Short mmCIF file of C-alpha atoms in Angstrom, two decimals:
data_model
loop_
_atom_site.label_atom_id
_atom_site.label_comp_id
_atom_site.label_asym_id
_atom_site.label_seq_id
_atom_site.Cartn_x
_atom_site.Cartn_y
_atom_site.Cartn_z
CA SER A 1 115.72 104.96 101.51
CA PRO A 2 113.42 107.74 100.26
CA ALA A 3 114.10 111.44 100.72
CA VAL A 4 111.40 114.10 101.03
CA PRO A 5 111.38 117.90 101.11
CA GLN A 6 111.90 119.27 104.62
CA ASN A 7 108.62 121.18 104.48
CA ALA A 8 106.72 117.94 103.80
CA LEU A 9 107.36 116.91 107.41
CA ALA A 10 105.49 118.17 110.45
CA ARG A 11 106.91 118.17 113.97
CA GLU A 12 104.22 116.91 116.32
CA GLY A 13 103.63 118.03 119.90
CA ASP A 14 105.52 115.04 121.27
CA GLY A 15 108.59 115.88 119.16
CA SER A 16 108.07 113.16 116.56
CA LEU A 17 108.04 113.91 112.83
CA SER A 18 105.23 112.88 110.54
CA ALA A 19 104.46 112.79 106.85
CA TRP A 20 101.02 112.58 105.24
CA VAL A 21 100.73 109.64 102.85
CA THR A 22 98.14 109.40 100.07
CA ALA A 23 97.21 106.86 97.44
CA ASP A 24 94.73 109.06 95.57
CA GLY A 25 95.67 112.68 96.35
CA VAL A 26 92.36 113.16 98.18
CA ARG A 27 92.59 111.13 101.37
CA PHE A 28 95.70 111.38 103.56
CA LYS A 29 96.96 109.32 106.48
CA ARG A 30 99.48 110.56 109.03
CA ARG A 31 102.61 108.44 109.28
CA VAL A 32 105.29 108.90 111.95
CA VAL A 33 108.74 108.78 110.36
CA GLN A 34 112.35 108.51 111.46
CA THR A 35 114.86 110.69 109.67
CA GLY A 36 118.51 110.50 108.73
CA LEU A 37 120.66 112.84 106.69
CA VAL A 38 119.55 116.30 105.57
CA GLN A 39 120.98 117.81 102.39
CA ASP A 40 119.85 120.58 100.02
CA GLY A 41 116.38 120.78 101.60
CA LEU A 42 115.77 117.02 101.42
CA VAL A 43 115.46 114.73 104.43
CA GLN A 44 116.31 111.03 104.31
CA ILE A 45 113.51 108.87 105.73
CA THR A 46 114.96 105.83 107.47
CA GLN A 47 111.67 104.42 108.80
CA GLY A 48 108.00 105.04 108.13
CA LEU A 49 107.88 105.53 104.34
CA ASN A 50 108.51 103.19 101.46
CA PRO A 51 110.11 104.24 98.17
CA GLY A 52 107.42 105.33 95.71
CA GLU A 53 104.77 106.25 98.26
CA LYS A 54 103.05 109.57 97.57
CA ILE A 55 103.03 112.24 100.26
CA ALA A 56 101.76 115.76 100.78
CA ARG A 57 104.88 117.63 99.71
CA ASP A 58 104.33 121.03 101.30
CA LYS A 59 101.26 120.97 103.54
CA GLY A 60 102.37 118.57 106.28
CA LEU A 61 102.10 121.11 109.08
CA PHE A 62 98.68 122.28 107.89
CA LEU A 63 97.37 118.70 107.76
CA SER A 64 98.76 117.94 111.24
CA ASN A 65 97.09 121.04 112.68
CA LEU A 66 93.81 120.18 110.95
CA TYR A 67 94.07 116.62 112.31
CA LEU A 68 94.49 117.96 115.86
CA ILE A 69 91.49 120.26 115.51
CA THR A 70 89.19 117.54 114.17
CA THR A 71 90.20 114.85 116.69
CA ASN A 72 89.96 117.02 119.83
#
């Protein structure tokens, strides 16, 4: 299973964790993920991401906050 930097994940208001997935580096889609082990700043993703998918590596919280502002 893939592992991502801890700061790539955003904790949502309901307690879930999300990552922002992109195919082109311009458009992002929020994806709820399940996590496993944490080691050396990396978090194992057990559900929600596939190996090789590109994510926002360090702006997950910013994108989640922006998403909340634009959808409310």
